[in-house]
């Protein structure tokens, strides 16, 4: 069986399928004991991401365990800021911390040009995973959105409200847009390199979409996502590659979100009032089970999955996924239960 028979790619092409394809955001991660066995060998998470052989092993773990319909590159969205010299490291219990964050306007002006070869370890991981996968399983490459990368790079670490970032873009509007454009250009080159290495699909993670007002979201995030997708759609290498956009709880509706021309919208679990009649035929949809449901009893998990399957039953191009990533406290047995239940419908 070859890649053309992939039901995941068929769904992204807005085909109606009797059983939806299944994959899960953060499907390779700390909830799996085999992942933890590998992770303990690395002091810094990003060091692990810089080992292509290990990334291949980790990406294959959920495919082997659950027979999913798509694999995703094992990496991190902060590889680009790290390649720009911002010094990303991961501290236990704190998450990402930057040694050289963007703190004043001149930091933006003094940023070096993005050198794609600094991320050669990512492209090697892509080719390793692609070569190791069954021929009918597509591989998803990814990047963070320009706004999400900027938010981390300015704040210097993860934060609940990113107050310093919000203050920076208010007080340094010109430099903020220069930085976002630099990140957009870097994301384009980075994603193109992933496609050249073997990625079949691209996902863009706008993980901090929820930080911005409706007006600011359009200005600081959506405009740059639109520009990035346009570049990808116009380039000979990436023009035919489906693009999924995940935005976490943005202040705009899915009806407005389709203007960026992504092939698929990945729905956050809190997304309500989805206008399926309007969206059907225009964009594929992915999601959107609340990951916390997987901490519940089996019957609760099955009932919630049934509710979602019923909601999207007549939608052309639906992919079953979570509305956010799998959390470390989830039992792998629940993932198998959910996957088997969906396949049995």
mmCIF file of N, CA and C in Angstrom, residues 24-146:
data_model
loop_
_atom_site.group_PDB
_atom_site.id
_atom_site.type_symbol
_atom_site.label_atom_id
_atom_site.label_comp_id
_atom_site.label_asym_id
_atom_site.label_seq_id
_atom_site.Cartn_x
_atom_site.Cartn_y
_atom_site.Cartn_z
ATOM 1 N N UNK A 24 -2.812 11.992 17.014
ATOM 2 C CA UNK A 24 -2.991 12.804 18.215
ATOM 3 C C UNK A 24 -1.841 13.807 18.374
ATOM 4 N N UNK A 25 -2.203 15.039 18.631
ATOM 5 C CA UNK A 25 -1.170 16.016 18.944
ATOM 6 C C UNK A 25 -0.438 15.589 20.214
ATOM 7 N N UNK A 26 0.882 15.726 20.158
ATOM 8 C CA UNK A 26 1.792 15.274 21.216
ATOM 9 C C UNK A 26 1.646 13.764 21.438
ATOM 10 N N UNK A 27 1.495 13.031 20.335
ATOM 11 C CA UNK A 27 1.300 11.581 20.454
ATOM 12 C C UNK A 27 2.573 10.866 20.902
ATOM 13 N N UNK A 28 3.739 11.455 20.679
ATOM 14 C CA UNK A 28 4.989 10.937 21.239
ATOM 15 C C UNK A 28 5.347 11.797 22.437
ATOM 16 N N UNK A 29 5.325 11.233 23.621
ATOM 17 C CA UNK A 29 5.585 12.067 24.787
ATOM 18 C C UNK A 29 5.622 11.309 26.088
ATOM 19 N N UNK A 30 5.636 12.085 27.165
ATOM 20 C CA UNK A 30 5.916 11.562 28.503
ATOM 21 C C UNK A 30 4.888 10.573 29.024
ATOM 22 N N UNK A 31 3.703 10.489 28.421
ATOM 23 C CA UNK A 31 2.709 9.516 28.879
ATOM 24 C C UNK A 31 3.113 8.092 28.532
ATOM 25 N N UNK A 32 4.057 7.936 27.587
ATOM 26 C CA UNK A 32 4.484 6.601 27.151
ATOM 27 C C UNK A 32 5.733 6.162 27.921
ATOM 28 N N UNK A 33 5.706 4.995 28.553
ATOM 29 C CA UNK A 33 6.885 4.543 29.299
ATOM 30 C C UNK A 33 8.118 4.379 28.417
ATOM 31 N N UNK A 34 7.920 3.981 27.164
ATOM 32 C CA UNK A 34 9.070 3.827 26.269
ATOM 33 C C UNK A 34 9.714 5.173 25.941
ATOM 34 N N UNK A 35 8.899 6.225 25.918
ATOM 35 C CA UNK A 35 9.448 7.574 25.748
ATOM 36 C C UNK A 35 10.277 7.973 26.966
ATOM 37 N N UNK A 36 9.743 7.734 28.150
ATOM 38 C CA UNK A 36 10.451 8.119 29.383
ATOM 39 C C UNK A 36 11.782 7.385 29.506
ATOM 40 N N UNK A 37 11.822 6.155 29.004
ATOM 41 C CA UNK A 37 13.073 5.386 29.050
ATOM 42 C C UNK A 37 14.160 6.044 28.212
ATOM 43 N N UNK A 38 13.765 6.677 27.111
ATOM 44 C CA UNK A 38 14.730 7.392 26.265
ATOM 45 C C UNK A 38 15.055 8.753 26.865
ATOM 46 N N UNK A 39 14.031 9.445 27.345
ATOM 47 C CA UNK A 39 14.200 10.823 27.845
ATOM 48 C C UNK A 39 15.187 10.904 29.000
ATOM 49 N N UNK A 40 15.255 9.884 29.823
ATOM 50 C CA UNK A 40 16.119 9.928 31.003
ATOM 51 C C UNK A 40 17.604 9.973 30.636
ATOM 52 N N UNK A 41 17.906 9.694 29.370
ATOM 53 C CA UNK A 41 19.299 9.723 28.920
ATOM 54 C C UNK A 41 19.780 11.123 28.540
ATOM 55 N N UNK A 42 18.872 12.109 28.594
ATOM 56 C CA UNK A 42 19.219 13.461 28.175
ATOM 57 C C UNK A 42 18.873 14.462 29.278
ATOM 58 N N UNK A 43 19.847 15.274 29.642
ATOM 59 C CA UNK A 43 19.625 16.281 30.671
ATOM 60 C C UNK A 43 18.734 17.401 30.143
ATOM 61 N N UNK A 44 18.982 17.809 28.903
ATOM 62 C CA UNK A 44 18.238 18.909 28.287
ATOM 63 C C UNK A 44 17.364 18.362 27.160
ATOM 64 N N UNK A 45 16.093 18.689 27.188
ATOM 65 C CA UNK A 45 15.143 18.222 26.178
ATOM 66 C C UNK A 45 15.606 18.581 24.770
ATOM 67 N N UNK A 46 16.128 19.795 24.592
ATOM 68 C CA UNK A 46 16.524 20.217 23.252
ATOM 69 C C UNK A 46 17.714 19.411 22.742
ATOM 70 N N UNK A 47 18.566 18.941 23.643
ATOM 71 C CA UNK A 47 19.656 18.054 23.228
ATOM 72 C C UNK A 47 19.102 16.772 22.618
ATOM 73 N N UNK A 48 18.016 16.286 23.192
ATOM 74 C CA UNK A 48 17.369 15.093 22.646
ATOM 75 C C UNK A 48 16.810 15.386 21.252
ATOM 76 N N UNK A 49 16.233 16.569 21.077
ATOM 77 C CA UNK A 49 15.685 16.952 19.781
ATOM 78 C C UNK A 49 16.763 17.101 18.717
ATOM 79 N N UNK A 50 18.000 17.282 19.150
ATOM 80 C CA UNK A 50 19.102 17.458 18.201
ATOM 81 C C UNK A 50 19.755 16.134 17.808
ATOM 82 N N UNK A 51 19.165 15.023 18.240
ATOM 83 C CA UNK A 51 19.660 13.692 17.894
ATOM 84 C C UNK A 51 18.675 13.040 16.911
ATOM 85 N N UNK A 52 18.968 13.059 15.602
ATOM 86 C CA UNK A 52 18.006 12.568 14.611
ATOM 87 C C UNK A 52 17.598 11.110 14.792
ATOM 88 N N UNK A 53 18.539 10.287 15.243
ATOM 89 C CA UNK A 53 18.210 8.868 15.425
ATOM 90 C C UNK A 53 17.209 8.684 16.559
ATOM 91 N N UNK A 54 17.409 9.415 17.647
ATOM 92 C CA UNK A 54 16.488 9.344 18.776
ATOM 93 C C UNK A 54 15.123 9.911 18.386
ATOM 94 N N UNK A 55 15.111 11.024 17.647
ATOM 95 C CA UNK A 55 13.840 11.613 17.209
ATOM 96 C C UNK A 55 13.051 10.635 16.343
ATOM 97 N N UNK A 56 13.754 9.883 15.532
ATOM 98 C CA UNK A 56 13.090 8.869 14.709
ATOM 99 C C UNK A 56 12.463 7.797 15.603
ATOM 100 N N UNK A 57 13.216 7.320 16.568
ATOM 101 C CA UNK A 57 12.699 6.304 17.496
ATOM 102 C C UNK A 57 11.449 6.802 18.213
ATOM 103 N N UNK A 58 11.484 8.047 18.691
ATOM 104 C CA UNK A 58 10.363 8.596 19.450
ATOM 105 C C UNK A 58 9.132 8.809 18.567
ATOM 106 N N UNK A 59 9.342 9.268 17.337
ATOM 107 C CA UNK A 59 8.212 9.495 16.429
ATOM 108 C C UNK A 59 7.499 8.195 16.080
ATOM 109 N N UNK A 60 8.258 7.093 16.032
ATOM 110 C CA UNK A 60 7.673 5.803 15.668
ATOM 111 C C UNK A 60 6.962 5.116 16.829
ATOM 112 N N UNK A 61 7.274 5.496 18.059
ATOM 113 C CA UNK A 61 6.688 4.805 19.217
ATOM 114 C C UNK A 61 5.156 4.771 19.191
ATOM 115 N N UNK A 62 4.465 5.903 18.995
ATOM 116 C CA UNK A 62 2.993 5.831 18.974
ATOM 117 C C UNK A 62 2.439 5.152 17.730
ATOM 118 N N UNK A 63 3.164 5.200 16.622
ATOM 119 C CA UNK A 63 2.721 4.492 15.414
ATOM 120 C C UNK A 63 2.729 2.990 15.682
ATOM 121 N N UNK A 64 3.787 2.516 16.299
ATOM 122 C CA UNK A 64 3.901 1.093 16.615
ATOM 123 C C UNK A 64 2.903 0.663 17.688
ATOM 124 N N UNK A 65 2.644 1.550 18.654
ATOM 125 C CA UNK A 65 1.766 1.193 19.770
ATOM 126 C C UNK A 65 0.288 1.223 19.401
ATOM 127 N N UNK A 66 -0.107 2.178 18.548
ATOM 128 C CA UNK A 66 -1.537 2.407 18.320
ATOM 129 C C UNK A 66 -1.963 2.315 16.862
ATOM 130 N N UNK A 67 -1.007 2.071 15.940
ATOM 131 C CA UNK A 67 -1.346 1.930 14.519
ATOM 132 C C UNK A 67 -2.119 3.158 14.014
ATOM 133 N N UNK A 68 -1.561 4.339 14.257
ATOM 134 C CA UNK A 68 -2.218 5.593 13.882
ATOM 135 C C UNK A 68 -2.066 5.864 12.387
ATOM 136 N N UNK A 69 -2.817 6.835 11.895
ATOM 137 C CA UNK A 69 -2.874 7.105 10.455
ATOM 138 C C UNK A 69 -1.901 8.178 9.989
ATOM 139 N N UNK A 70 -1.161 8.781 10.911
ATOM 140 C CA UNK A 70 -0.138 9.762 10.536
ATOM 141 C C UNK A 70 0.905 9.829 11.641
ATOM 142 N N UNK A 71 2.130 10.070 11.245
ATOM 143 C CA UNK A 71 3.219 10.331 12.189
ATOM 144 C C UNK A 71 3.544 11.810 12.138
ATOM 145 N N UNK A 72 4.126 12.318 13.207
ATOM 146 C CA UNK A 72 4.561 13.708 13.231
ATOM 147 C C UNK A 72 6.019 13.756 13.664
ATOM 148 N N UNK A 73 6.748 14.621 13.027
ATOM 149 C CA UNK A 73 8.140 14.857 13.388
ATOM 150 C C UNK A 73 8.272 15.040 14.896
ATOM 151 N N UNK A 74 9.265 14.401 15.497
ATOM 152 C CA UNK A 74 9.546 14.690 16.902
ATOM 153 C C UNK A 74 10.587 15.800 16.944
ATOM 154 N N UNK A 75 10.170 16.945 17.443
ATOM 155 C CA UNK A 75 11.048 18.108 17.558
ATOM 156 C C UNK A 75 10.370 19.085 18.507
ATOM 157 N N UNK A 76 10.706 20.367 18.391
ATOM 158 C CA UNK A 76 10.082 21.397 19.219
ATOM 159 C C UNK A 76 9.904 22.654 18.381
ATOM 160 N N UNK A 77 8.896 23.445 18.697
ATOM 161 C CA UNK A 77 8.661 24.662 17.915
ATOM 162 C C UNK A 77 9.748 25.711 18.130
ATOM 163 N N UNK A 78 10.557 25.580 19.179
ATOM 164 C CA UNK A 78 11.534 26.630 19.500
ATOM 165 C C UNK A 78 12.897 26.403 18.856
ATOM 166 N N UNK A 79 12.972 25.508 17.894
ATOM 167 C CA UNK A 79 14.241 25.303 17.185
ATOM 168 C C UNK A 79 14.670 26.552 16.421
ATOM 169 N N UNK A 80 13.729 27.294 15.849
ATOM 170 C CA UNK A 80 14.088 28.499 15.091
ATOM 171 C C UNK A 80 14.673 29.576 16.004
ATOM 172 N N UNK A 81 14.028 29.949 17.119
ATOM 173 C CA UNK A 81 14.672 30.914 18.019
ATOM 174 C C UNK A 81 16.051 30.460 18.492
ATOM 175 N N UNK A 82 16.204 29.169 18.731
ATOM 176 C CA UNK A 82 17.515 28.662 19.151
ATOM 177 C C UNK A 82 18.537 28.865 18.038
ATOM 178 N N UNK A 83 18.125 28.610 16.793
ATOM 179 C CA UNK A 83 19.024 28.791 15.653
ATOM 180 C C UNK A 83 19.378 30.262 15.432
ATOM 181 N N UNK A 84 18.546 31.172 15.916
ATOM 182 C CA UNK A 84 18.804 32.614 15.803
ATOM 183 C C UNK A 84 19.697 33.127 16.930
ATOM 184 N N UNK A 85 20.183 32.205 17.761
ATOM 185 C CA UNK A 85 21.120 32.587 18.804
ATOM 186 C C UNK A 85 20.489 33.041 20.102
ATOM 187 N N UNK A 86 19.204 32.727 20.309
ATOM 188 C CA UNK A 86 18.520 33.178 21.526
ATOM 189 C C UNK A 86 18.742 32.228 22.701
ATOM 190 N N UNK A 87 19.453 31.132 22.473
ATOM 191 C CA UNK A 87 19.897 30.273 23.568
ATOM 192 C C UNK A 87 18.776 29.588 24.324
ATOM 193 N N UNK A 88 18.033 28.720 23.646
ATOM 194 C CA UNK A 88 16.900 28.030 24.272
ATOM 195 C C UNK A 88 17.390 26.806 25.043
ATOM 196 N N UNK A 89 16.919 26.683 26.273
ATOM 197 C CA UNK A 89 17.141 25.459 27.042
ATOM 198 C C UNK A 89 15.868 25.140 27.811
ATOM 199 N N UNK A 90 15.732 23.898 28.219
ATOM 200 C CA UNK A 90 14.542 23.453 28.936
ATOM 201 C C UNK A 90 14.944 23.062 30.352
ATOM 202 N N UNK A 91 14.314 23.713 31.322
ATOM 203 C CA UNK A 91 14.597 23.423 32.721
ATOM 204 C C UNK A 91 13.470 22.579 33.299
ATOM 205 N N UNK A 92 13.826 21.571 34.064
ATOM 206 C CA UNK A 92 12.840 20.680 34.673
ATOM 207 C C UNK A 92 11.886 21.480 35.544
ATOM 208 N N UNK A 93 10.592 21.347 35.284
ATOM 209 C CA UNK A 93 9.578 22.044 36.061
ATOM 210 C C UNK A 93 9.304 23.466 35.609
ATOM 211 N N UNK A 94 10.123 23.995 34.691
ATOM 212 C CA UNK A 94 9.937 25.368 34.209
ATOM 213 C C UNK A 94 9.614 25.439 32.731
ATOM 214 N N UNK A 95 10.086 24.474 31.955
ATOM 215 C CA UNK A 95 9.899 24.533 30.523
ATOM 216 C C UNK A 95 10.995 25.338 29.852
ATOM 217 N N UNK A 96 10.707 25.949 28.685
ATOM 218 C CA UNK A 96 11.747 26.654 27.946
ATOM 219 C C UNK A 96 12.188 27.949 28.633
ATOM 220 N N UNK A 97 13.492 28.162 28.634
ATOM 221 C CA UNK A 97 14.084 29.397 29.160
ATOM 222 C C UNK A 97 15.118 29.870 28.149
ATOM 223 N N UNK A 98 15.113 31.177 27.861
ATOM 224 C CA UNK A 98 16.011 31.747 26.863
ATOM 225 C C UNK A 98 17.175 32.460 27.552
ATOM 226 N N UNK A 99 18.398 32.151 27.112
ATOM 227 C CA UNK A 99 19.570 32.852 27.634
ATOM 228 C C UNK A 99 19.670 34.266 27.071
ATOM 229 N N UNK A 100 19.211 34.447 25.822
ATOM 230 C CA UNK A 100 19.357 35.748 25.149
ATOM 231 C C UNK A 100 18.033 36.194 24.528
ATOM 232 N N UNK A 101 17.004 36.433 25.355
ATOM 233 C CA UNK A 101 15.707 36.817 24.791
ATOM 234 C C UNK A 101 15.743 38.213 24.168
ATOM 235 N N UNK A 102 14.703 38.514 23.406
ATOM 236 C CA UNK A 102 14.540 39.855 22.833
ATOM 237 C C UNK A 102 13.990 40.758 23.934
ATOM 238 N N UNK A 103 14.800 41.682 24.449
ATOM 239 C CA UNK A 103 14.369 42.528 25.567
ATOM 240 C C UNK A 103 14.233 43.999 25.185
ATOM 241 N N UNK A 104 15.023 44.460 24.224
ATOM 242 C CA UNK A 104 14.944 45.861 23.777
ATOM 243 C C UNK A 104 14.911 45.861 22.251
ATOM 244 N N UNK A 105 14.509 46.985 21.684
ATOM 245 C CA UNK A 105 14.296 47.050 20.241
ATOM 246 C C UNK A 105 15.555 46.722 19.449
ATOM 247 N N UNK A 106 16.712 47.118 19.946
ATOM 248 C CA UNK A 106 17.942 46.865 19.189
ATOM 249 C C UNK A 106 18.263 45.376 19.091
ATOM 250 N N UNK A 107 17.703 44.571 20.007
ATOM 251 C CA UNK A 107 17.909 43.125 19.927
ATOM 252 C C UNK A 107 17.324 42.563 18.635
ATOM 253 N N UNK A 108 16.232 43.165 18.182
ATOM 254 C CA UNK A 108 15.622 42.734 16.917
ATOM 255 C C UNK A 108 16.527 43.120 15.748
ATOM 256 N N UNK A 109 16.996 44.349 15.768
ATOM 257 C CA UNK A 109 17.839 44.848 14.681
ATOM 258 C C UNK A 109 19.147 44.062 14.594
ATOM 259 N N UNK A 110 19.656 43.638 15.747
ATOM 260 C CA UNK A 110 20.940 42.948 15.791
ATOM 261 C C UNK A 110 20.845 41.436 15.576
ATOM 262 N N UNK A 111 19.630 40.930 15.374
ATOM 263 C CA UNK A 111 19.472 39.488 15.154
ATOM 264 C C UNK A 111 20.239 39.048 13.913
ATOM 265 N N UNK A 112 20.922 37.924 13.988
ATOM 266 C CA UNK A 112 21.583 37.414 12.783
ATOM 267 C C UNK A 112 20.551 36.902 11.782
ATOM 268 N N UNK A 113 20.961 36.771 10.540
ATOM 269 C CA UNK A 113 20.091 36.154 9.541
ATOM 270 C C UNK A 113 19.874 34.688 9.900
ATOM 271 N N UNK A 114 18.705 34.186 9.568
ATOM 272 C CA UNK A 114 18.414 32.783 9.809
ATOM 273 C C UNK A 114 19.230 31.920 8.861
ATOM 274 N N UNK A 115 19.972 31.001 9.431
ATOM 275 C CA UNK A 115 20.765 30.055 8.646
ATOM 276 C C UNK A 115 20.089 28.685 8.729
ATOM 277 N N UNK A 116 19.403 28.276 7.676
ATOM 278 C CA UNK A 116 18.655 27.010 7.749
ATOM 279 C C UNK A 116 19.517 25.803 8.055
ATOM 280 N N UNK A 117 20.796 25.854 7.669
ATOM 281 C CA UNK A 117 21.675 24.709 7.929
ATOM 282 C C UNK A 117 21.934 24.511 9.424
ATOM 283 N N UNK A 118 21.660 25.531 10.237
ATOM 284 C CA UNK A 118 21.779 25.369 11.697
ATOM 285 C C UNK A 118 20.782 24.351 12.229
ATOM 286 N N UNK A 119 19.761 24.056 11.429
ATOM 287 C CA UNK A 119 18.727 23.098 11.842
ATOM 288 C C UNK A 119 18.784 21.824 10.994
ATOM 289 N N UNK A 120 19.965 21.497 10.521
ATOM 290 C CA UNK A 120 20.124 20.298 9.691
ATOM 291 C C UNK A 120 19.722 19.033 10.440
ATOM 292 N N UNK A 121 19.859 19.060 11.779
ATOM 293 C CA UNK A 121 19.459 17.896 12.574
ATOM 294 C C UNK A 121 17.964 17.615 12.457
ATOM 295 N N UNK A 122 17.170 18.669 12.259
ATOM 296 C CA UNK A 122 15.723 18.478 12.084
ATOM 297 C C UNK A 122 15.440 17.799 10.755
ATOM 298 N N UNK A 123 16.078 18.266 9.691
ATOM 299 C CA UNK A 123 15.834 17.690 8.368
ATOM 300 C C UNK A 123 16.307 16.233 8.320
ATOM 301 N N UNK A 124 17.386 15.949 9.021
ATOM 302 C CA UNK A 124 17.862 14.567 9.095
ATOM 303 C C UNK A 124 16.851 13.693 9.833
ATOM 304 N N UNK A 125 16.266 14.231 10.905
ATOM 305 C CA UNK A 125 15.227 13.489 11.631
ATOM 306 C C UNK A 125 14.030 13.223 10.729
ATOM 307 N N UNK A 126 13.636 14.220 9.933
ATOM 308 C CA UNK A 126 12.522 14.038 8.998
ATOM 309 C C UNK A 126 12.818 12.887 8.037
ATOM 310 N N UNK A 127 13.993 12.900 7.431
ATOM 311 C CA UNK A 127 14.324 11.846 6.458
ATOM 312 C C UNK A 127 14.427 10.477 7.128
ATOM 313 N N UNK A 128 14.966 10.442 8.350
ATOM 314 C CA UNK A 128 15.048 9.171 9.070
ATOM 315 C C UNK A 128 13.656 8.594 9.341
ATOM 316 N N UNK A 129 12.762 9.466 9.838
ATOM 317 C CA UNK A 129 11.402 9.014 10.169
ATOM 318 C C UNK A 129 10.681 8.560 8.908
ATOM 319 N N UNK A 130 10.776 9.378 7.865
ATOM 320 C CA UNK A 130 10.086 9.047 6.610
ATOM 321 C C UNK A 130 10.546 7.702 6.074
ATOM 322 N N UNK A 131 11.830 7.444 6.122
ATOM 323 C CA UNK A 131 12.378 6.178 5.608
ATOM 324 C C UNK A 131 11.970 4.986 6.469
ATOM 325 N N UNK A 132 11.710 5.234 7.755
ATOM 326 C CA UNK A 132 11.371 4.143 8.670
ATOM 327 C C UNK A 132 9.876 3.848 8.718
ATOM 328 N N UNK A 133 9.052 4.778 8.277
ATOM 329 C CA UNK A 133 7.598 4.610 8.344
ATOM 330 C C UNK A 133 7.088 3.624 7.298
ATOM 331 N N UNK A 134 5.973 2.947 7.597
ATOM 332 C CA UNK A 134 5.282 2.205 6.545
ATOM 333 C C UNK A 134 4.941 3.151 5.393
ATOM 334 N N UNK A 135 4.949 2.649 4.166
ATOM 335 C CA UNK A 135 4.802 3.500 2.980
ATOM 336 C C UNK A 135 3.471 4.233 2.920
ATOM 337 N N UNK A 136 2.462 3.736 3.623
ATOM 338 C CA UNK A 136 1.144 4.367 3.558
ATOM 339 C C UNK A 136 0.885 5.341 4.708
ATOM 340 N N UNK A 137 1.898 5.600 5.541
ATOM 341 C CA UNK A 137 1.713 6.506 6.679
ATOM 342 C C UNK A 137 2.404 7.831 6.380
ATOM 343 N N UNK A 138 1.653 8.921 6.230
ATOM 344 C CA UNK A 138 2.252 10.220 5.955
ATOM 345 C C UNK A 138 2.974 10.770 7.188
ATOM 346 N N UNK A 139 3.911 11.653 6.930
ATOM 347 C CA UNK A 139 4.676 12.313 7.986
ATOM 348 C C UNK A 139 4.349 13.798 8.001
ATOM 349 N N UNK A 140 4.022 14.292 9.186
ATOM 350 C CA UNK A 140 3.713 15.706 9.373
ATOM 351 C C UNK A 140 4.963 16.437 9.865
ATOM 352 N N UNK A 141 5.368 17.470 9.135
ATOM 353 C CA UNK A 141 6.376 18.396 9.618
ATOM 354 C C UNK A 141 5.682 19.596 10.234
ATOM 355 N N UNK A 142 6.415 20.403 10.983
ATOM 356 C CA UNK A 142 5.717 21.513 11.634
ATOM 357 C C UNK A 142 6.660 22.651 12.002
ATOM 358 N N UNK A 143 6.012 23.773 12.333
ATOM 359 C CA UNK A 143 6.716 24.894 12.965
ATOM 360 C C UNK A 143 5.713 25.616 13.862
ATOM 361 N N UNK A 144 6.232 26.453 14.746
ATOM 362 C CA UNK A 144 5.362 27.379 15.450
ATOM 363 C C UNK A 144 4.960 28.490 14.506
ATOM 364 N N UNK A 145 3.898 29.198 14.830
ATOM 365 C CA UNK A 145 3.542 30.385 14.053
ATOM 366 C C UNK A 145 4.531 31.501 14.381
ATOM 367 N N UNK A 146 4.687 32.475 13.490
ATOM 368 C CA UNK A 146 5.567 33.601 13.816
ATOM 369 C C UNK A 146 5.216 34.271 15.140
#
